[in-house]
Amino acid sequence: EPEVTQTPSHQVTQMGQEVILRCVPISNHLYFYWYRQILGQKVEFLVSFYNNEISEKSEIFDDQFSVERPDGSNFTLKIRSTKLEDSAMYFCASTARGGSGNQPQHFGDGTRLSIL
Amino acid sequence: KQEVTQIPAALSVPEGENLVLNCSFTDSAIYNLQWFRQDPGKGLTSLLLIQSSQREQTSGRLNASLDKSSGRSTLYIAASQPGDSATYLCAVKVGYSTLTFGKGTMLLVSP
């Protein structure tokens, strides 16, 4: 079965540095998402992306964050000037259709980001 | 603002038992509800998706129900097995694309 793949599985970064988390969504999917899960807390929506632009974002997704689809297969989340509170598991997800379409979102295994 | 609550937070049962996990949400204006399984240190595996117009969905030993008007969903697991041990997450789709998650129920099935 097709999978969403994320790299790296674990990223350790010094506070203030920039990180790029990478995702390869399922190949025929059109809608892409980033979520995060701080240890012991709920999974939280960050941003959705369709047709090369952001379609929705949460209040967490401020100017520190950006997303990009640099080519036909990758979807990236960039976090500039990382802070200790950015430490979390970051999940990428994709779906064939968005909006009111009732397609399940398929998640990757996540990248554990540790800020020191 | 949509809030999703899952009860119980943790559940421990002997193998073979049937069990029910509960999910409630505060705003009934949802597009769908999705149940996920999360193993420790792993991603989320989609188990079932119920459209807002549906009452239930079944997959193998799993059955999920949805009562949108009362803001409730249940996940029924029949004849539980040790391999079912995981955290089960409920998420509702609000807005155009956002999933709002509950905190999950941690299930332990002992042999």
Coordinates of C-alpha atoms in Angstrom, one line a residue:
Chain A
E1 CA 0.0 0.0 0.0
P2 CA 1.3 3.5 -0.9
E3 CA 2.8 5.4 2.1
V4 CA 3.7 8.9 3.1
T5 CA 7.4 8.9 3.9
Q6 CA 9.2 11.5 6.1
T7 CA 12.9 12.2 6.6
P8 CA 14.7 12.4 8.8
S9 CA 13.1 10.3 11.5
H10 CA 14.9 12.3 14.2
Q11 CA 16.5 15.7 13.9
V12 CA 18.5 17.4 16.6
T13 CA 19.2 21.1 16.2
Q14 CA 20.6 23.9 18.2
M15 CA 18.2 26.7 19.2
G16 CA 18.2 29.5 16.7
Q17 CA 19.1 27.3 13.8
E18 CA 16.8 26.6 10.8
V19 CA 15.5 23.1 10.0
I20 CA 13.8 21.6 7.0
L21 CA 11.6 18.6 7.5
R22 CA 10.9 16.6 4.3
C23 CA 7.9 14.6 3.2
V24 CA 7.1 12.5 0.1
P25 CA 3.3 12.3 0.0
I26 CA 1.4 9.5 -1.8
S27 CA 2.0 9.9 -5.5
N28 CA -1.5 10.7 -6.7
H29 CA -2.5 12.8 -3.8
L30 CA -3.2 16.5 -4.2
Y31 CA -3.7 17.9 -0.7
F32 CA -0.8 18.0 1.8
Y33 CA -0.7 18.8 5.5
W34 CA 1.6 19.3 8.4
Y35 CA 0.7 18.5 12.0
R36 CA 2.7 18.5 15.2
Q37 CA 2.4 16.6 18.4
I38 CA 4.2 17.9 21.5
L39 CA 5.1 15.1 23.9
G40 CA 2.0 14.1 25.9
Q41 CA -0.3 16.5 24.0
K42 CA -2.8 16.4 21.2
V43 CA -1.9 16.3 17.5
E44 CA -2.4 19.8 16.3
F45 CA -3.0 21.1 12.7
L46 CA -0.4 23.4 11.3
V47 CA -1.1 24.0 7.6
S48 CA -2.7 22.6 4.5
F49 CA -1.4 23.0 1.0
Y50 CA -3.0 22.6 -2.4
N51 CA -2.2 23.7 -5.9
N52 CA 1.1 25.2 -4.8
E53 CA -0.4 27.4 -2.1
I54 CA -1.5 27.4 1.5
S55 CA -5.2 26.7 1.8
E56 CA -5.5 26.8 5.5
K57 CA -3.2 27.5 8.5
S58 CA -3.6 27.5 12.3
E59 CA -2.5 30.2 14.7
I60 CA 0.6 28.1 15.4
F61 CA 1.8 28.5 11.8
D62 CA 3.3 32.0 12.1
D63 CA 6.1 33.7 10.2
Q64 CA 8.6 31.3 11.6
F65 CA 7.2 28.5 9.5
S66 CA 7.0 28.0 5.7
V67 CA 6.0 25.2 3.4
E68 CA 7.1 24.4 -0.1
R69 CA 6.6 21.8 -2.8
P70 CA 10.0 22.2 -4.6
D71 CA 9.3 19.5 -7.1
G72 CA 6.7 17.0 -8.1
S73 CA 7.3 14.7 -5.2
N74 CA 8.6 16.5 -2.1
F75 CA 6.7 18.6 0.4
T76 CA 8.8 20.5 3.0
L77 CA 8.3 22.3 6.3
K78 CA 10.9 24.9 7.1
I79 CA 11.2 26.3 10.7
R80 CA 13.4 29.3 11.0
S81 CA 15.2 30.4 14.2
T82 CA 14.0 27.4 16.1
K83 CA 13.0 27.7 19.8
L84 CA 12.9 25.1 22.6
E85 CA 9.1 24.9 22.3
D86 CA 9.4 23.8 18.7
S87 CA 10.5 20.4 20.0
A88 CA 7.8 18.0 18.9
M89 CA 6.9 15.2 16.5
Y90 CA 6.0 16.6 13.1
F91 CA 3.7 14.6 10.9
C92 CA 3.1 15.0 7.2
A93 CA -0.2 13.8 5.7
S94 CA -1.8 13.7 2.3
T95 CA -5.2 13.0 0.8
A96 CA -6.5 12.5 -2.7
R97 CA -9.2 15.1 -2.3
G98 CA -9.7 17.9 0.2
G99 CA -12.5 20.2 1.1
S100 CA -15.8 18.5 1.6
G101 CA -14.4 15.3 -0.1
N102 CA -14.5 12.4 2.3
Q103 CA -11.1 10.9 1.7
P104 CA -9.0 9.8 4.8
Q105 CA -5.8 11.7 5.5
H106 CA -2.8 9.3 5.4
F107 CA 0.0 10.1 7.8
G108 CA 3.7 9.5 7.7
D109 CA 5.7 8.1 10.6
G110 CA 6.8 11.6 11.6
T111 CA 10.0 13.4 12.3
R112 CA 11.0 13.9 15.9
L113 CA 12.5 17.3 16.3
S114 CA 14.6 18.0 19.3
I115 CA 15.8 21.6 19.9
L116 CA 18.7 21.9 22.3
Chain B
K1 CA -13.8 26.4 18.7
Q2 CA -14.1 22.6 18.2
E3 CA -13.0 20.5 21.2
V4 CA -12.6 16.7 21.0
T5 CA -12.6 14.6 24.2
Q6 CA -11.8 11.0 24.5
I7 CA -12.8 8.8 27.4
P8 CA -11.2 6.8 28.9
A9 CA -7.7 8.1 28.8
A10 CA -6.4 4.6 29.3
L11 CA -7.9 1.2 29.3
S12 CA -6.5 -2.2 30.2
V13 CA -8.3 -5.4 29.3
P14 CA -7.6 -9.1 29.0
E15 CA -7.4 -10.7 25.6
G16 CA -10.7 -11.6 24.1
E17 CA -12.8 -8.9 25.6
N18 CA -15.0 -6.6 23.5
L19 CA -14.5 -3.0 24.3
V20 CA -15.7 0.5 23.5
L21 CA -13.8 3.7 23.1
N22 CA -15.6 7.0 23.3
C23 CA -15.1 10.3 21.5
S24 CA -17.1 13.5 21.9
F25 CA -17.0 16.8 20.1
T26 CA -18.5 20.1 20.9
D27 CA -19.5 21.4 17.4
S28 CA -21.7 19.1 15.3
A29 CA -20.8 20.9 12.0
I30 CA -18.2 18.4 10.9
Y31 CA -17.5 16.9 7.5
N32 CA -16.4 13.6 8.8
L33 CA -14.8 11.8 11.7
Q34 CA -11.7 9.6 11.5
W35 CA -10.3 7.0 13.9
F36 CA -6.6 6.4 14.0
R37 CA -4.2 4.1 15.7
Q38 CA -0.8 5.3 16.9
D39 CA 1.9 2.9 18.1
P40 CA 4.6 4.3 20.4
G41 CA 7.0 6.5 18.4
K42 CA 5.2 5.9 15.2
G43 CA 2.8 7.8 12.9
L44 CA -1.0 7.6 12.7
T45 CA -2.7 4.7 10.9
S46 CA -6.1 5.5 9.6
L47 CA -8.6 2.9 10.8
L48 CA -12.1 4.1 9.8
L49 CA -13.6 7.2 8.3
I50 CA -17.3 8.1 8.9
Q51 CA -18.9 10.7 6.7
S52 CA -21.1 13.2 8.4
S53 CA -24.2 11.6 6.7
Q54 CA -23.3 8.1 7.9
R55 CA -24.1 6.4 11.1
E56 CA -21.4 3.7 11.2
Q57 CA -18.5 2.1 9.4
T58 CA -17.1 -1.4 9.9
S59 CA -13.7 -2.9 9.1
G60 CA -12.9 -6.4 10.3
R61 CA -13.2 -6.4 14.1
L62 CA -13.7 -2.7 14.3
N63 CA -17.0 -0.8 14.2
A64 CA -17.3 2.9 14.5
S65 CA -20.5 4.8 15.0
L66 CA -21.4 8.5 14.7
D67 CA -24.2 10.5 16.3
K68 CA -23.5 13.9 14.9
S69 CA -26.4 15.6 16.6
S70 CA -25.2 14.6 20.0
G71 CA -21.5 15.1 19.2
R72 CA -20.5 11.5 19.9
S73 CA -18.7 8.6 18.3
T74 CA -17.7 5.2 19.5
L75 CA -15.1 2.7 18.4
Y76 CA -16.0 -0.9 19.2
I77 CA -13.3 -3.5 19.1
A78 CA -14.5 -7.1 19.1
A79 CA -12.4 -10.0 20.5
S80 CA -9.5 -7.8 21.5
Q81 CA -5.9 -9.1 20.9
P82 CA -2.5 -8.1 22.3
G83 CA -1.7 -6.7 18.9
D84 CA -4.5 -4.1 19.4
S85 CA -2.5 -2.4 22.1
A86 CA -1.9 1.1 21.0
T87 CA -3.2 4.6 21.4
Y88 CA -6.5 5.3 19.5
L89 CA -7.1 8.8 18.3
C90 CA -10.4 10.3 17.2
A91 CA -10.3 13.3 14.8
V92 CA -13.1 15.4 13.3
K93 CA -12.8 17.3 10.1
V94 CA -13.7 21.0 10.4
G95 CA -13.2 23.8 7.9
Y96 CA -12.0 22.9 4.5
S97 CA -9.1 20.6 5.6
T98 CA -8.4 20.8 9.3
L99 CA -8.5 17.7 11.5
T100 CA -9.1 18.4 15.2
F101 CA -7.8 15.6 17.4
G102 CA -8.6 14.2 20.8
K103 CA -5.9 13.3 23.1
G104 CA -6.4 9.6 22.6
T105 CA -7.2 6.4 24.6
M106 CA -4.2 4.3 25.4
L107 CA -5.3 0.6 25.2
L108 CA -3.4 -2.3 26.6
V109 CA -4.6 -5.8 25.9
S110 CA -2.9 -8.4 28.0
P111 CA -2.5 -12.0 27.0

